[in-house]
Structure formats: C-alpha cells, structure tokens
Amino acid sequence: MQKQVAGTIIYNDQQGSHFLVKPSVRGYNFYELPVRAGCSPLASVLWDFRHTIGIDVDQLRLYDSVMAELDQEKVAVFVFDHLIVDEQVRAKFEQQGLEFVLASKLHELFASVHVSETTPFMNLSK
C-alpha cells in the first residue's frame, strides 16, 4: 500500500474561514494523494498543487502540519494559507473535484480526524 499525505488550504473572507476539501458521498474529506517516489510528503503536496492543479505554490505559506489518523491510516496533513483565491483559482481546484467550504460546514470532517496527543519527539525520550 502506498503512503498517503493530505493537504488543505485556508482562506478567510467576510463569511469566515474556508478550507480546501474534496466532497464525497459521506460528506467532505481533506485532499489526499499518494506520496511521490523520492519526495517527502510536503514536497508531494506542493508538486501536486503546482503540476496537477496548476496554482502558484510560491504564494503558499505552511500554516500547520499534524500527524492524523484518517480512515485508520496515519497521514501527514499539511495546512497552507496566503493563497489569493479568485475565480480562476477556484476553477482550477474544481477541475480536480476540490472546493473551498466554510469551516462551519465541516464539523463532521474535523470530528473524524484523530490527531495524536503526543508529538513524535516525546516518544524519543523513553
């Protein structure tokens, strides 16, 4: 089984915070993709945003990253911000089945993500 990674982009407007997600029959999921051979998980997400979706990743800033359990698999989730989201950018994401959704509509997604309560460094001291 190929290792997976997930990514999302946050942007804020008058309505609130929006997250990049993928709609599914069960609600919404973070954008998940396989880790590219020879690349780190972070590099895989950035490569996909640039080459598959076609956005300017030089605008992005890494806001946060966590190790989370998504569908019983531990996955690195990278959260970016600072992207200027206009209609052209929205259209690029929509072509890949992705959309920006208000955080207030993503309660089920956030509740389904299990984040480890200890950092990996804590385990090194034992």
XYZ file of C-alpha atoms in Angstrom:
126
model
C 0.000 0.000 0.000
C 1.349 3.405 -0.998
C 1.838 6.007 1.741
C -0.724 8.815 1.638
C -0.467 12.504 2.506
C -3.182 15.148 2.845
C -3.283 18.866 2.268
C -5.680 21.751 2.637
C -5.588 25.494 2.115
C -7.298 28.018 4.385
C -8.513 31.402 3.303
C -10.619 33.944 5.161
C -13.262 36.372 3.965
C -16.303 38.161 5.400
C -18.126 34.840 5.836
C -15.333 33.214 7.835
C -12.622 30.600 7.292
C -12.809 28.328 4.250
C -10.927 25.041 3.823
C -9.993 23.272 0.599
C -11.741 19.880 0.696
C -12.991 17.107 -1.559
C -16.729 16.356 -1.421
C -17.642 12.684 -1.046
C -20.788 10.641 -0.510
C -20.009 10.706 3.242
C -19.502 14.465 3.438
C -16.089 16.048 2.944
C -12.502 14.812 3.054
C -9.167 16.527 3.037
C -7.349 16.391 -0.285
C -5.425 13.111 -0.093
C -2.814 11.928 -2.549
C -0.010 9.380 -2.653
C 3.491 10.385 -1.584
C 5.563 10.619 -4.763
C 8.563 8.310 -5.089
C 11.724 10.067 -3.944
C 9.791 13.001 -2.440
C 8.862 13.974 1.071
C 5.173 14.193 1.961
C 5.380 18.010 1.924
C 7.100 18.070 -1.463
C 4.446 15.684 -2.818
C 1.607 18.035 -1.842
C 3.374 21.078 -3.279
C 4.231 19.211 -6.504
C 0.596 18.210 -6.926
C -0.712 21.722 -6.246
C 1.731 23.125 -8.826
C 1.695 20.480 -11.559
C -1.689 18.756 -11.282
C -3.855 21.663 -10.162
C -1.748 24.455 -11.635
C -1.594 27.025 -8.851
C 1.302 29.280 -7.894
C 2.659 27.497 -4.818
C 5.132 30.323 -4.198
C 2.185 32.196 -2.631
C 1.547 29.441 -0.083
C 2.809 29.503 3.474
C 2.770 26.443 5.689
C 0.315 27.299 8.450
C 0.387 23.991 10.329
C 1.123 20.305 9.960
C -0.093 17.380 12.036
C 0.033 13.620 12.011
C -3.541 12.439 11.930
C -5.413 9.199 11.566
C -7.657 9.352 8.507
C -9.626 6.168 7.745
C -7.405 4.127 10.106
C -4.187 5.292 8.411
C -1.623 7.696 9.874
C -1.247 10.556 7.430
C 0.672 13.831 7.481
C -1.804 16.692 6.977
C -0.352 19.991 5.740
C -2.367 23.192 6.147
C -1.417 26.176 3.985
C -2.618 29.760 3.806
C -1.888 33.040 1.970
C -3.259 31.897 -1.405
C -5.172 34.584 -3.287
C -8.414 32.772 -4.117
C -10.168 34.208 -7.153
C -12.496 32.637 -9.732
C -9.587 31.346 -11.830
C -8.032 29.591 -8.818
C -11.419 28.164 -7.795
C -11.921 26.793 -11.317
C -8.538 25.007 -11.217
C -9.475 23.268 -7.973
C -12.994 22.453 -9.206
C -11.493 20.688 -12.241
C -9.900 18.288 -9.749
C -13.106 17.832 -7.724
C -11.997 20.171 -4.922
C -13.758 23.176 -3.412
C -13.445 25.716 -0.636
C -16.042 25.153 2.106
C -16.798 27.233 5.181
C -15.342 25.733 8.355
C -18.810 25.869 9.958
C -19.944 23.205 7.449
C -17.047 20.860 8.190
C -17.839 19.728 11.745
C -18.084 16.052 10.729
C -14.743 16.177 8.921
C -12.960 17.793 11.857
C -14.577 15.354 14.308
C -13.453 12.367 12.198
C -9.764 13.358 12.230
C -7.881 11.786 15.125
C -4.754 13.735 15.997
C -2.108 12.212 18.236
C -1.910 13.925 21.619
C 1.842 13.482 21.893
C 4.473 14.693 19.498
C 6.904 12.163 17.988
C 9.743 13.794 19.966
C 8.072 12.828 23.231
C 8.491 9.167 22.289
C 12.262 9.596 21.794
C 12.821 10.384 25.455
C 11.540 6.984 26.596
